[in-house]
Amino acid sequence: MEFKHQATVTLAEVAQAAGVGESTVSRVLRNHGSFSGKTRERVMAAVERLGYVPNRIAGTLASTGSRLVAFVIPSLSNIVFPDVLRGASAVLEENRYQAVFSVTDYDPSKEEALAAAMLAWRPAAVMLAGCEHTEGTVKMLRASGCRVVELLDLDGDALDIAVGFSNRAAGRESAAFLLKRGYRRIGYVGHDLNRDTRAGKRFSSFCETLDAHDAPLIAREILAGASSVENGRLGLERLLARTTDLDAVYFSNDDMALGGYFHCLAERIAIPSKLAIFGYNGLDIGRATPQPLSTIRTPRVATGQIAAQLVVGNAPPQAVDLGFELIEGATA
Amino acid sequence: MEFKHQATVTLAEVAQAAGVGESTVSRVLRNHGSFSGKTRERVMAAVERLGYVPNRIAGTLASTGSRLVAFVIPSLSNIVFPDVLRGASAVLEENRYQAVFSVTDYDPSKEEALAAAMLAWRPAAVMLAGCEHTEGTVKMLRASGCRVVELLDLDGDALDIAVGFSNRAAGRESAAFLLKRGYRRIGYVGHDLNRDTRAGKRFSSFCETLDAHDAPLIAREILAGASSVENGRLGLERLLARTTDLDAVYFSNDDMALGGYFHCLAERIAIPSKLAIFGYNGLDIGRATPQPLSTIRTPRVATGQIAAQLVVGNAPPQAVDLGFELIEGATA
DNA sequence: GGTATTTTTGGCAGCGCTGCCAATTTTCGG
DNA sequence: CCGAAAATTGGCAGCGCTGCCAAAAATACC
């Protein structure tokens, strides 16, 4: 037996059942235009009786603007993006918008392909991570006429709307904090930077700041693949095997930093007296560790919320800097 | 200045530019039906030149089935759901399906409302968490004629397809493991169970198993709100303040368990000799802690993958049990 | 009571694309 | 070189709904 019921009740059938015209049903359902209370009741009764579910595909095609918002994000493993989606989806749902998404795995050419596929749904807006995109992506988005929101990175030219903060500033402040604390022999443990350009920006600004204070980075360990707690642990282990006199390590993010933290716990390396640890993101888990993680808290959920609000409100092009917060913690 | 370019190039325009009929363009673009190589080139050239982007809204309306898959998930904070989305989205993208989602916050009536909204997009399938739904939701899904996939819980009757494992079995095995290890004075720390029915099922089976072995649960601490590391830490602290002679604690999931683990580290409570800790989910982070977390690893990504494959392949109704794996770890 | 308004309502032409079918062109076999 | 079969191609009717416009009904005003 096949599964094709598609009890497809149409607006026309509702109209007939209610004894009114199609447009009247449409008006009642969208609560738009004028109609009498009596008509309203008859229509609603028919809708109820027939179990009518409006067809948004048809509705969107017939009207001008769609209520779809497309997210093209690098990853779902990195909690950053679910957090952004979470912030955005609450606002979008309130405004009867619908979120659509696809995942690029940090691959710019995949981003281009997926953005193209998204555009085919004629979304009201496309939301992307960061401001680095292929030429093709930029051209396509420009030509599309739909709103474009670039998230989580303000270090570059925005196509239309940008919401987030400066990763370069985050890298700088992290370095400044460690220097202020008196650390001078600093190392870095990070994940694949070519793919995660935002982590790359933090790292390069971090290094520049160290250089400017005559305390250049002493050692680094870059692990292939995505950031993870295990990679952070492994990275610190490797770094310490090669370099014995470090007094602080900057990690590409909190996942990695937690790995480093666990490595120190396991190896009984005193934190921060023997080795300081500094992360990035300000995950909740970093606040519950025996020693709160020193890190920078980023406004991930708020980024999603604001982005969604700007789209819903059809705001003019702008860059919104939500800033970030340095959490002193107890590991640095 | 307003932003309404909508350079809406239509198929008809491409057809005219290429000097062919509309249906020919449609065939070439979908690589469906027959056409000559020469025609193909002319069409592609025109597409390129005009920057044509097909309109999937129109395409979906005109053809019968849509290539949308709708996810109605409880949360994006709980990494479980991003993991499922991740597994599914890879498979869906390969097959040119598009994922749409909305978040219920574990509220069944919100689930009903969101499922209704999703149905309006006439998706090929709706994916939901668990098998507990309101009567209205069930009725609506049944009537919709679209595929329904229930994820991550096999303890109940499936509407159509179900992919996951038994939460009751997970609770049972967790209890059996602790008992086998010799723990007899067992407590529980969990988050709001009314909302997260799967955690509730694990807990009740856990308790039944303890009862069956004459080692009933000694104490429990249920925290309002979502699961989090901080809530786990707080929960264990409270539990221990009231009950001093516990030898093991079962947590509603790994986030909570990690909080408990951190509490023990901070309070210098020896694990597992003084207190054993057992979680649920098998998050990666639990493998990188100084002592690997004892837990049950659930096939979250695989659940998403399989679910997507079944939908793409239009498989018949079935329940797929992916099982789970007990990780002995070192905390119990 | 009659006319001017205002409120409700229905009809119908698309939105851009796909599916069906018939027309046209190409290829093949003898 | 001709008819038949196969490969291409174009035309056009919808898919289900919204937006526009004019008709009809209700209400207001003098």
mmCIF file of N, CA, C and O in Angstrom, chain B residues 83-84 86-88 91 151-152 163-164 298-309 320 322-323:
data_model
loop_
_atom_site.group_PDB
_atom_site.id
_atom_site.type_symbol
_atom_site.label_atom_id
_atom_site.label_comp_id
_atom_site.label_asym_id
_atom_site.label_seq_id
_atom_site.Cartn_x
_atom_site.Cartn_y
_atom_site.Cartn_z
ATOM 1 N N ASP B 83 22.868 17.751 17.032
ATOM 2 C CA ASP B 83 23.522 16.540 16.522
ATOM 3 C C ASP B 83 22.618 15.794 15.545
ATOM 4 O O ASP B 83 23.062 15.340 14.490
ATOM 5 N N VAL B 84 21.366 15.679 15.891
ATOM 6 C CA VAL B 84 20.429 15.005 14.998
ATOM 7 C C VAL B 84 20.291 15.799 13.693
ATOM 8 O O VAL B 84 20.350 15.241 12.599
ATOM 9 N N ARG B 86 22.425 17.714 12.391
ATOM 10 C CA ARG B 86 23.669 17.583 11.649
ATOM 11 C C ARG B 86 23.676 16.308 10.820
ATOM 12 O O ARG B 86 24.004 16.323 9.637
ATOM 13 N N GLY B 87 23.314 15.208 11.452
ATOM 14 C CA GLY B 87 23.280 13.944 10.727
ATOM 15 C C GLY B 87 22.296 14.001 9.576
ATOM 16 O O GLY B 87 22.575 13.580 8.454
ATOM 17 N N ALA B 88 21.137 14.557 9.848
ATOM 18 C CA ALA B 88 20.099 14.605 8.819
ATOM 19 C C ALA B 88 20.456 15.578 7.708
ATOM 20 O O ALA B 88 20.278 15.272 6.525
ATOM 21 N N VAL B 91 22.686 14.282 4.853
ATOM 22 C CA VAL B 91 21.986 13.385 3.926
ATOM 23 C C VAL B 91 20.978 14.158 3.069
ATOM 24 O O VAL B 91 20.874 13.944 1.862
ATOM 25 N N LEU B 151 11.752 10.727 16.489
ATOM 26 C CA LEU B 151 13.170 10.505 16.730
ATOM 27 C C LEU B 151 13.512 10.260 18.192
ATOM 28 O O LEU B 151 12.861 10.798 19.089
ATOM 29 N N LEU B 152 14.529 9.459 18.413
ATOM 30 C CA LEU B 152 15.175 9.341 19.722
ATOM 31 C C LEU B 152 14.366 8.652 20.805
ATOM 32 O O LEU B 152 14.746 8.703 21.969
ATOM 33 N N VAL B 163 12.904 6.351 14.612
ATOM 34 C CA VAL B 163 14.324 6.025 14.590
ATOM 35 C C VAL B 163 14.922 6.437 15.924
ATOM 36 O O VAL B 163 14.728 7.571 16.372
ATOM 37 N N GLY B 164 15.619 5.537 16.556
ATOM 38 C CA GLY B 164 16.229 5.884 17.829
ATOM 39 C C GLY B 164 16.566 4.658 18.631
ATOM 40 O O GLY B 164 17.178 3.721 18.132
ATOM 41 N N THR B 298 24.630 7.712 23.088
ATOM 42 C CA THR B 298 23.471 7.583 22.205
ATOM 43 C C THR B 298 23.851 7.952 20.773
ATOM 44 O O THR B 298 24.669 8.839 20.553
ATOM 45 N N PRO B 299 23.262 7.288 19.805
ATOM 46 C CA PRO B 299 23.592 7.514 18.394
ATOM 47 C C PRO B 299 22.798 8.692 17.842
ATOM 48 O O PRO B 299 21.860 8.517 17.076
ATOM 49 N N ARG B 300 23.212 9.881 18.207
ATOM 50 C CA ARG B 300 22.427 11.053 17.834
ATOM 51 C C ARG B 300 22.578 11.405 16.362
ATOM 52 O O ARG B 300 21.590 11.599 15.649
ATOM 53 N N VAL B 301 23.820 11.492 15.930
ATOM 54 C CA VAL B 301 24.038 11.840 14.524
ATOM 55 C C VAL B 301 23.459 10.757 13.612
ATOM 56 O O VAL B 301 22.792 11.053 12.616
ATOM 57 N N ALA B 302 23.697 9.505 13.997
ATOM 58 C CA ALA B 302 23.172 8.398 13.188
ATOM 59 C C ALA B 302 21.648 8.435 13.130
ATOM 60 O O ALA B 302 21.045 8.127 12.091
ATOM 61 N N THR B 303 21.021 8.836 14.207
ATOM 62 C CA THR B 303 19.565 8.932 14.213
ATOM 63 C C THR B 303 19.107 9.895 13.115
ATOM 64 O O THR B 303 18.193 9.592 12.342
ATOM 65 N N GLY B 304 19.778 11.027 13.034
ATOM 66 C CA GLY B 304 19.433 11.991 12.000
ATOM 67 C C GLY B 304 19.686 11.439 10.602
ATOM 68 O O GLY B 304 18.864 11.599 9.693
ATOM 69 N N GLN B 305 20.816 10.773 10.449
ATOM 70 C CA GLN B 305 21.167 10.230 9.135
ATOM 71 C C GLN B 305 20.153 9.204 8.659
ATOM 72 O O GLN B 305 19.636 9.278 7.543
ATOM 73 N N ILE B 306 19.901 8.241 9.521
ATOM 74 C CA ILE B 306 18.982 7.173 9.151
ATOM 75 C C ILE B 306 17.597 7.743 8.870
ATOM 76 O O ILE B 306 16.948 7.380 7.889
ATOM 77 N N ALA B 307 17.176 8.620 9.717
ATOM 78 C CA ALA B 307 15.853 9.216 9.524
ATOM 79 C C ALA B 307 15.773 9.869 8.150
ATOM 80 O O ALA B 307 14.809 9.674 7.399
ATOM 81 N N ALA B 308 16.809 10.620 7.821
ATOM 82 C CA ALA B 308 16.811 11.307 6.529
ATOM 83 C C ALA B 308 16.833 10.301 5.377
ATOM 84 O O ALA B 308 16.130 10.464 4.379
ATOM 85 N N GLN B 309 17.628 9.265 5.530
ATOM 86 C CA GLN B 309 17.708 8.263 4.468
ATOM 87 C C GLN B 309 16.362 7.592 4.221
ATOM 88 O O GLN B 309 15.959 7.375 3.079
ATOM 89 N N VAL B 320 13.205 1.821 13.680
ATOM 90 C CA VAL B 320 14.602 1.412 13.588
ATOM 91 C C VAL B 320 15.280 1.615 14.932
ATOM 92 O O VAL B 320 15.373 2.749 15.418
ATOM 93 N N LEU B 322 18.458 1.843 16.893
ATOM 94 C CA LEU B 322 19.889 2.041 16.713
ATOM 95 C C LEU B 322 20.678 1.664 17.966
ATOM 96 O O LEU B 322 21.911 1.670 17.966
ATOM 97 N N GLY B 323 19.967 1.368 19.022
ATOM 98 C CA GLY B 323 20.649 0.967 20.252
ATOM 99 C C GLY B 323 21.465 2.087 20.864
ATOM 100 O O GLY B 323 21.383 3.244 20.462
#
